[in-house]
């Protein structure tokens, strides 16, 4: 393949779609290493100044976004490195958390490290180089429409037993919102109880709610994060078809992974459906006085921003422009390309809920909002590399403990599972609470 220079104009007709589209980007990375740290003006201490779980854990530049840009260049363009060994290790041990993307955009407007990391995974998957655990996960998605290993399609609706939810599957009943629980809430017995609580809270607030019962499926978001693009797209299209048949136009989900997948990744495929996270609806209902907190919940908490609700929860903005060089050296996009800097994610709604509950005291961690530290479950890493995933979670629990709060609150089942039962660096644990549990206690 002919090499492209840093200054080659590579017109793209949309967002980069395949690894080769990223070649100019790989070469334009300036090796500033900003992608390894919380943006400098936001760092509050040396102890919690790092942002990339991967390079923090492996302590080797290859495992940073910069390292992966270089790897892309070496492996594809230059052919110095093969699809094997440590190259593959670095490719798959990216949490796809997007912290590098936010940090890089502080000084650079034309690089997309997260999308590049995922493009590397996609090419490795195409070459059959994914870890066996991830291959099994993708096969399970195809067979049982879930990426959880023990999930059975036939058991999909068990979580909702006893709920009075409209059945939207036959299109005989209609509702403003379809409740989309996501696999963790549908299959994990503890989380299933919390899914029920979400439904009860939304119904109490007067939301017109239904669900698809056994017709529900996985959003496929994990397939996208782990590089199984074909499988993700098949799942997204199948979901879109079912929703269309059922007349569903609005979805509410309590899962941050599903939220990101539908909001950003489905939109990129041209699937037009409105999605909100349950915390957005609950916060609105509280503001409108339709949900009233009557009981005190005396608890000091710290809020963990899930990556896929926070920095990756920004809305998709269509763009179909081209790159243009001006003054014979400056690369610009015409029209201006959307710049996902993480700041428009869902940050306020969960905090407004917590602040409205009498007795709850919110104490913030150092790494919050778009600079939040990942829980460790991202990019499928908890499936094939649990030791690494636990170390990332332990780092977050340690940070949470420094606030002096009694519990960590979150709004994502993946974060909840990954942070629960993990020791901090001093060997102690923290309670991890789903935000809906506090809401239900206070009503
Ligand atoms: S990816 Fe961005 S932040 Fe990281 S070294 Fe390259 S230019 Fe700097
Ligand atoms: S997506 Fe997360 S884990 Fe992967 S390189 Fe970026 S910051 Fe590191």
Coordinates of C-alpha atoms and ligand atoms in Angstrom, one line a residue:
X1 CA 0.0 0.0 0.0
X2 CA 1.4 3.4 -0.9
X3 CA 2.4 5.5 2.1
X4 CA 0.5 8.7 2.7
X5 CA 2.3 11.7 4.0
X6 CA 1.2 13.8 6.9
X7 CA 0.1 16.4 4.4
X8 CA -1.9 14.2 2.1
X9 CA -5.4 15.4 1.7
X10 CA -7.6 12.5 2.5
X11 CA -11.2 13.5 1.7
X12 CA -13.7 11.6 3.9
X13 CA -17.3 11.5 3.1
X14 CA -18.4 11.2 6.7
X15 CA -16.8 10.2 9.9
X16 CA -13.9 7.9 9.4
X17 CA -15.3 4.5 8.5
X18 CA -12.3 2.2 8.4
X19 CA -8.8 2.0 9.7
X20 CA -7.2 3.4 6.5
X21 CA -9.2 6.6 6.9
X22 CA -7.2 7.3 10.0
X23 CA -3.8 7.3 8.4
X24 CA -3.4 11.1 8.2
X25 CA -4.6 11.3 11.8
X26 CA -2.1 8.7 13.0
X27 CA 0.7 10.9 11.6
X28 CA -0.6 14.2 12.9
X29 CA -0.6 13.0 16.5
X30 CA 2.0 15.3 18.0
X31 CA 3.2 13.0 20.8
X32 CA 2.2 15.6 23.3
X33 CA 0.9 12.8 25.6
X34 CA -2.0 14.9 26.8
X35 CA -4.1 11.9 26.3
X36 CA -2.6 10.2 29.4
X37 CA -3.7 12.9 31.8
X38 CA -6.7 14.7 33.0
X39 CA -6.5 18.1 31.1
X40 CA -3.9 20.1 33.1
X41 CA -6.3 22.9 34.2
X42 CA -8.6 20.2 35.7
X43 CA -6.0 18.2 37.6
X44 CA -6.6 18.5 41.4
X45 CA -3.8 16.3 42.6
X46 CA -0.9 14.3 41.4
X47 CA -2.5 11.1 42.9
X48 CA -5.6 11.4 40.7
X49 CA -4.1 13.2 37.7
X50 CA -4.2 10.2 35.3
X51 CA -7.1 9.6 32.9
X52 CA -6.2 6.6 30.7
X53 CA -6.7 3.3 32.6
X54 CA -4.8 1.4 30.0
X55 CA -1.5 3.2 30.1
X56 CA -1.9 3.8 33.9
X57 CA -2.1 0.0 34.4
X58 CA 0.5 -1.2 31.9
X59 CA 2.8 1.8 32.3
X60 CA 4.0 1.5 28.7
X61 CA 3.3 4.1 26.0
X62 CA 2.0 1.6 23.6
X63 CA -1.1 1.3 25.8
X64 CA -2.0 5.0 25.4
X65 CA -4.0 6.6 22.6
X66 CA -0.7 8.0 21.3
X67 CA 0.8 4.5 21.4
X68 CA -2.1 3.2 19.4
X69 CA -1.8 5.9 16.8
X70 CA 1.8 4.9 16.4
X71 CA 0.9 1.2 16.4
X72 CA -1.7 1.8 13.6
X73 CA 1.0 3.4 11.6
X74 CA 3.6 0.7 12.2
X75 CA 1.2 -2.2 11.8
X76 CA -0.8 -1.1 8.8
X77 CA 1.1 1.5 6.9
X78 CA 4.7 0.5 7.6
X79 CA 4.3 -3.2 8.2
X80 CA 6.9 -3.2 11.0
X81 CA 4.6 -5.0 13.4
X82 CA 2.3 -7.9 12.9
X83 CA -1.2 -8.6 14.2
X84 CA 0.2 -10.5 17.1
X85 CA 1.7 -10.5 20.6
X86 CA 1.9 -7.2 22.5
X87 CA 0.3 -5.3 19.6
X88 CA -2.9 -7.3 20.0
X89 CA -2.6 -7.0 23.8
X90 CA -2.5 -3.2 23.5
X91 CA -5.3 -3.1 20.9
X92 CA -7.8 -5.0 23.0
X93 CA -6.9 -3.7 26.5
X94 CA -8.3 -0.3 25.7
X95 CA -11.5 0.3 27.8
X96 CA -13.0 2.4 24.9
X97 CA -13.8 4.9 27.7
X98 CA -13.0 8.0 25.7
X99 CA -11.0 9.8 28.3
X100 CA -8.1 10.2 25.8
X101 CA -10.5 11.7 23.3
X102 CA -11.6 14.4 25.7
X103 CA -8.0 15.2 26.8
X104 CA -6.7 15.3 23.2
X105 CA -9.3 17.7 22.1
X106 CA -8.1 20.3 24.6
X107 CA -5.3 21.2 22.3
X108 CA -6.2 19.4 19.0
X109 CA -9.3 19.7 17.0
X110 CA -8.7 17.2 14.3
X111 CA -7.9 13.9 16.0
X112 CA -10.3 11.2 17.1
X113 CA -8.3 8.8 19.3
X114 CA -11.2 6.8 20.6
X115 CA -12.7 6.1 17.1
X116 CA -9.2 5.0 16.0
X117 CA -8.7 2.7 19.0
X118 CA -12.0 1.0 18.0
X119 CA -11.0 0.9 14.3
X120 CA -7.9 -1.0 15.3
X121 CA -10.0 -3.5 17.2
X122 CA -12.3 -3.9 14.3
X123 CA -9.5 -4.8 11.9
X124 CA -8.1 -7.3 14.4
X125 CA -11.5 -8.9 14.7
X126 CA -11.8 -9.1 10.9
X127 CA -8.5 -10.9 11.0
X128 CA -9.8 -13.4 13.6
X129 CA -7.4 -12.1 16.3
X130 CA -9.9 -11.2 19.0
X131 CA -9.5 -12.9 22.4
X132 CA -11.5 -16.1 22.6
X133 CA -13.7 -14.7 25.4
X134 CA -14.8 -11.9 23.1
X135 CA -15.4 -14.2 20.2
X136 CA -17.7 -16.3 22.5
X137 CA -19.5 -13.1 23.5
X138 CA -20.1 -12.2 19.9
X139 CA -21.4 -15.7 19.1
X140 CA -23.7 -15.5 22.1
X141 CA -25.1 -12.2 20.8
X142 CA -25.9 -13.9 17.5
X143 CA -27.5 -16.9 19.2
X144 CA -29.3 -15.5 22.3
X145 CA -29.4 -11.8 21.4
X146 CA -27.4 -11.0 24.5
X147 CA -23.7 -10.7 25.2
X148 CA -24.0 -12.1 28.7
X149 CA -22.7 -15.7 28.8
X150 CA -25.7 -17.4 30.5
X151 CA -28.5 -15.4 29.0
X152 CA -31.3 -17.2 27.2
X153 CA -33.6 -15.4 24.8
X154 CA -36.6 -17.3 26.3
X155 CA -35.9 -15.7 29.7
X156 CA -35.6 -12.2 28.4
X157 CA -38.8 -10.8 30.0
X158 CA -38.6 -12.6 33.3
X159 CA -37.4 -9.5 35.0
X160 CA -40.7 -7.8 34.5
X161 CA -42.9 -10.5 36.1
X162 CA -45.8 -8.9 37.9
X163 CA -45.3 -5.4 36.5
X164 CA -48.2 -3.7 34.8
X165 CA -46.4 -2.6 31.7
X166 CA -48.1 -2.1 28.4
X167 CA -47.1 -4.8 25.9
X168 CA -45.9 -3.0 22.8
X169 CA -44.7 -6.2 21.0
X170 CA -47.9 -6.7 19.0
X171 CA -48.5 -2.9 18.3
X172 CA -52.0 -3.5 19.8
X173 CA -51.0 -1.3 22.7
X174 CA -49.1 1.9 22.4
X175 CA -47.1 4.0 24.9
X176 CA -45.1 7.2 24.7
X177 CA -41.9 5.4 25.8
X178 CA -40.7 1.9 25.5
X179 CA -38.7 0.8 28.5
X180 CA -35.5 -0.8 27.3
X181 CA -33.8 -2.5 30.2
X182 CA -30.6 -3.7 28.6
X183 CA -29.1 -7.2 29.3
X184 CA -27.7 -6.6 32.7
X185 CA -31.0 -5.3 34.2
X186 CA -32.9 -8.0 32.3
X187 CA -30.8 -11.0 33.4
X188 CA -28.9 -10.3 36.6
X189 CA -31.3 -11.2 39.4
X190 CA -30.2 -8.3 41.7
X191 CA -30.3 -5.8 38.9
X192 CA -33.7 -7.1 37.7
X193 CA -35.2 -5.9 41.0
X194 CA -33.8 -2.5 40.3
X195 CA -35.2 -2.5 36.7
X196 CA -38.6 -3.1 38.3
X197 CA -38.0 -0.2 40.6
X198 CA -37.1 2.1 37.7
X199 CA -40.4 1.1 36.0
X200 CA -42.4 1.7 39.2
X201 CA -40.8 5.1 39.8
X202 CA -41.5 6.2 36.2
X203 CA -45.1 4.9 36.3
X204 CA -45.6 6.7 39.6
X205 CA -44.4 9.9 37.9
X206 CA -47.0 9.4 35.3
X207 CA -44.8 8.3 32.4
X208 CA -46.8 6.4 29.7
X209 CA -44.6 3.3 29.5
X210 CA -44.6 0.0 27.7
X211 CA -42.1 -2.7 26.8
X212 CA -41.4 -5.3 24.2
X213 CA -41.3 -8.3 26.6
X214 CA -39.6 -11.3 24.9
X215 CA -39.1 -9.2 21.8
X216 CA -36.4 -7.1 23.6
X217 CA -32.8 -7.7 22.6
X218 CA -29.3 -6.5 23.4
X219 CA -28.4 -3.1 22.1
X220 CA -25.2 -4.5 20.8
X221 CA -23.1 -1.7 22.2
X222 CA -20.5 -4.0 23.7
X223 CA -20.0 -5.5 20.3
X224 CA -19.1 -2.1 18.9
X225 CA -16.7 -1.3 21.8
X226 CA -14.9 -4.6 21.3
X227 CA -14.5 -4.3 17.5
X228 CA -17.3 -6.6 16.4
X229 CA -18.7 -4.1 14.1
X230 CA -20.7 -6.5 11.8
X231 CA -22.4 -8.0 14.7
X232 CA -23.2 -4.6 16.2
X233 CA -24.7 -3.3 13.0
X234 CA -26.8 -6.5 12.6
X235 CA -28.1 -6.1 16.1
X236 CA -28.8 -2.4 15.6
X237 CA -30.7 -3.0 12.4
X238 CA -32.7 -5.8 13.9
X239 CA -33.7 -3.6 16.9
X240 CA -34.7 -0.8 14.6
X241 CA -36.9 -3.1 12.6
X242 CA -38.7 -4.4 15.7
X243 CA -39.2 -0.9 17.0
X244 CA -40.5 0.2 13.6
X245 CA -43.0 -2.6 13.5
X246 CA -44.1 -1.9 17.1
X247 CA -44.5 1.8 16.3
X248 CA -41.9 2.8 19.0
X249 CA -40.5 6.3 18.6
X250 CA -39.1 7.0 22.1
X251 CA -37.0 4.7 24.3
X252 CA -36.1 5.1 28.0
X253 CA -33.3 3.0 29.3
X254 CA -31.7 2.8 32.8
X255 CA -28.4 1.4 31.2
X256 CA -25.7 3.9 30.1
X257 CA -24.2 1.5 27.6
X258 CA -27.6 1.1 25.8
X259 CA -28.0 4.9 26.0
X260 CA -24.7 5.5 24.2
X261 CA -25.3 2.8 21.7
X262 CA -28.7 4.0 20.7
X263 CA -28.0 7.7 21.0
X264 CA -24.6 7.8 19.2
X265 CA -23.9 4.6 17.4
X266 CA -27.4 3.9 16.0
X267 CA -27.8 7.5 14.9
X268 CA -24.5 7.1 13.0
X269 CA -26.2 4.2 11.1
X270 CA -29.1 6.5 10.3
X271 CA -31.5 4.8 12.8
X272 CA -33.9 7.5 13.9
X273 CA -35.2 6.9 17.4
X274 CA -35.3 9.2 20.4
X275 CA -33.6 7.8 23.5
X276 CA -33.4 9.2 27.0
X277 CA -31.7 7.7 30.1
X278 CA -34.0 7.1 33.0
X279 CA -32.2 9.7 35.2
X280 CA -33.2 12.4 32.7
X281 CA -36.9 11.5 33.0
X282 CA -36.7 11.2 36.8
X283 CA -34.9 14.5 37.1
X284 CA -37.6 16.2 35.0
X285 CA -40.4 14.5 37.0
X286 CA -38.9 15.8 40.2
X287 CA -38.6 19.3 38.8
X288 CA -42.2 19.3 37.6
X289 CA -43.4 18.1 41.1
X290 CA -44.7 14.8 39.7
X291 CA -42.3 12.9 41.9
X292 CA -42.0 14.2 45.4
X293 CA -39.4 13.1 47.9
X294 CA -41.1 12.7 51.2
X295 CA -38.6 10.7 53.2
X296 CA -35.1 11.4 54.4
X297 CA -32.2 9.3 53.3
X298 CA -29.3 10.2 55.5
X299 CA -26.3 9.2 53.5
X300 CA -23.2 10.9 52.2
X301 CA -22.5 9.8 48.6
X302 CA -20.1 10.4 45.7
X303 CA -21.4 10.1 42.2
X304 CA -19.5 8.0 39.6
X305 CA -20.1 9.3 36.1
X306 CA -20.5 6.3 33.7
X307 CA -18.3 6.9 30.6
X308 CA -21.2 6.1 28.3
X309 CA -23.7 8.4 30.0
X310 CA -21.2 11.2 30.5
X311 CA -18.5 12.0 28.0
X312 CA -19.8 9.4 25.5
X313 CA -23.4 10.4 26.0
X314 CA -23.2 13.5 23.8
X315 CA -25.8 13.6 21.0
X316 CA -24.8 12.5 17.5
X317 CA -24.3 15.4 15.1
X318 CA -24.5 14.4 11.4
X319 CA -21.6 15.6 9.3
X320 CA -20.7 15.0 5.7
X321 CA -17.9 17.4 4.9
X322 CA -14.4 17.2 3.6
X323 CA -11.0 18.1 4.9
X324 CA -9.4 21.2 3.4
X325 CA -5.8 22.5 3.8
X326 CA -5.5 26.3 4.1
X327 CA -2.4 28.4 3.9
X328 CA -0.8 25.3 2.5
X329 CA -0.4 23.8 5.9
X330 CA -3.4 24.1 8.2
X331 CA -5.9 21.3 8.1
X332 CA -9.5 22.3 8.4
X333 CA -12.9 20.7 7.9
X334 CA -15.5 22.2 5.7
X335 CA -18.1 22.6 7.0
X336 CA -16.7 22.6 10.6
X337 CA -16.7 19.1 11.9
X338 CA -18.5 18.3 15.2
X339 CA -16.1 18.2 18.1
X340 CA -17.0 15.7 20.8
X341 CA -15.3 17.2 23.8
X342 CA -17.4 15.3 26.3
X343 CA -18.9 18.4 27.9
X344 CA -22.5 17.8 26.6
X345 CA -23.0 14.5 28.3
X346 CA -25.6 13.7 31.0
X347 CA -24.0 15.1 34.2
X348 CA -26.6 17.3 35.8
X349 CA -29.6 15.1 35.9
X350 CA -28.2 12.5 38.3
X351 CA -26.7 15.2 40.5
X352 CA -30.0 17.2 40.5
X353 CA -31.8 14.0 41.7
X354 CA -29.3 13.4 44.5
X355 CA -29.4 17.0 45.6
X356 CA -33.2 16.9 45.7
X357 CA -33.3 13.9 48.1
X358 CA -33.6 15.1 51.7
X359 CA -30.6 13.9 53.8
X360 CA -28.4 12.9 50.8
X361 CA -25.1 14.7 50.8
X362 CA -23.2 14.7 47.5
X363 CA -19.4 14.9 47.8
X364 CA -17.6 15.0 44.4
X365 CA -14.5 13.0 43.5
X366 CA -11.5 14.6 41.8
X367 CA -12.2 13.1 38.4
X368 CA -15.7 13.9 37.5
X369 CA -17.9 14.7 34.5
X370 CA -16.0 14.5 31.2
X371 CA -12.8 13.6 33.1
X372 CA -14.3 10.8 35.1
X373 CA -12.2 7.6 35.6
X374 CA -13.6 4.5 34.0
X375 CA -15.1 1.7 36.2
X376 CA -12.9 -0.9 34.4
X377 CA -15.7 -2.8 32.6
X378 CA -15.3 -0.9 29.3
X379 CA -14.3 -2.4 26.0
X380 CA -15.1 -5.9 27.2
X381 CA -12.0 -5.9 29.3
X382 CA -13.8 -7.3 32.4
X383 CA -14.6 -10.4 30.2
X384 CA -11.1 -11.3 29.0
X385 CA -8.8 -9.6 31.5
X386 CA -10.6 -9.4 34.9
X387 CA -7.4 -8.7 36.9
X388 CA -6.8 -5.5 34.9
X389 CA -10.5 -4.6 35.1
X390 CA -10.5 -5.0 38.9
X391 CA -7.4 -2.8 39.2
X392 CA -9.2 0.0 37.4
X393 CA -12.2 -0.4 39.6
X394 CA -10.0 -0.5 42.7
X395 CA -8.5 2.8 41.6
X396 CA -12.0 4.3 41.4
X397 CA -13.0 3.0 44.8
X398 CA -9.8 4.4 46.3
X399 CA -10.6 7.8 44.8
X400 CA -14.2 7.5 46.1
X401 CA -13.0 6.8 49.6
X402 CA -10.9 9.9 49.7
X403 CA -14.1 12.0 49.6
X404 CA -15.2 10.5 52.9
X405 CA -18.6 9.5 51.4
X406 CA -20.3 6.4 52.7
X407 CA -21.4 5.1 49.3
X408 CA -20.7 5.3 45.5
X409 CA -23.9 6.1 43.5
X410 CA -24.0 5.4 39.8
X411 CA -26.5 5.1 36.9
X412 CA -25.1 2.2 34.9
X413 CA -25.3 -1.5 35.7
X414 CA -21.9 -2.3 34.3
X415 CA -20.3 0.3 36.6
X416 CA -22.4 -1.0 39.5
X417 CA -21.2 -4.6 39.0
X418 CA -17.6 -3.7 38.4
X419 CA -17.2 -1.4 41.3
X420 CA -19.0 -3.6 43.8
X421 CA -17.0 -5.9 46.0
X422 CA -13.7 -4.5 44.8
X423 CA -11.1 -3.5 47.4
X424 CA -9.5 -0.1 47.5
X425 CA -5.8 0.3 47.8
X426 CA -6.1 0.1 51.6
X427 CA -8.0 -3.2 51.4
X428 CA -11.5 -1.9 52.3
X429 CA -14.7 -1.8 50.3
X430 CA -17.4 0.7 49.6
X431 CA -21.2 0.3 49.1
X432 CA -22.2 0.8 45.5
X433 CA -25.8 2.0 45.1
X434 CA -28.0 2.4 42.0
X435 CA -29.4 5.9 41.9
X436 CA -32.9 4.4 41.7
X437 CA -32.6 2.8 45.1
X438 CA -32.2 6.2 46.7
X439 CA -35.0 7.6 44.7
X440 CA -37.3 4.8 45.7
X441 CA -36.4 5.1 49.4
X442 CA -37.1 8.8 49.4
X443 CA -40.5 8.7 47.7
Ligands
LIG1 S1 -3.4 11.4 20.7 FE1 -3.7 13.7 21.0 S2 -3.2 14.1 23.2 FE2 -2.3 12.0 22.6 S3 -0.2 12.5 22.0 FE3 -1.5 12.5 20.1 S4 -2.0 14.7 19.9 FE4 -1.3 14.4 22.0
LIG2 S1 -10.3 4.9 25.4 FE1 -9.7 4.9 27.6 S2 -8.4 3.1 27.9 FE2 -8.5 3.5 25.7 S3 -6.7 4.7 25.2 FE3 -8.4 6.1 25.6 S4 -8.3 6.7 27.8 FE4 -7.1 4.8 27.4

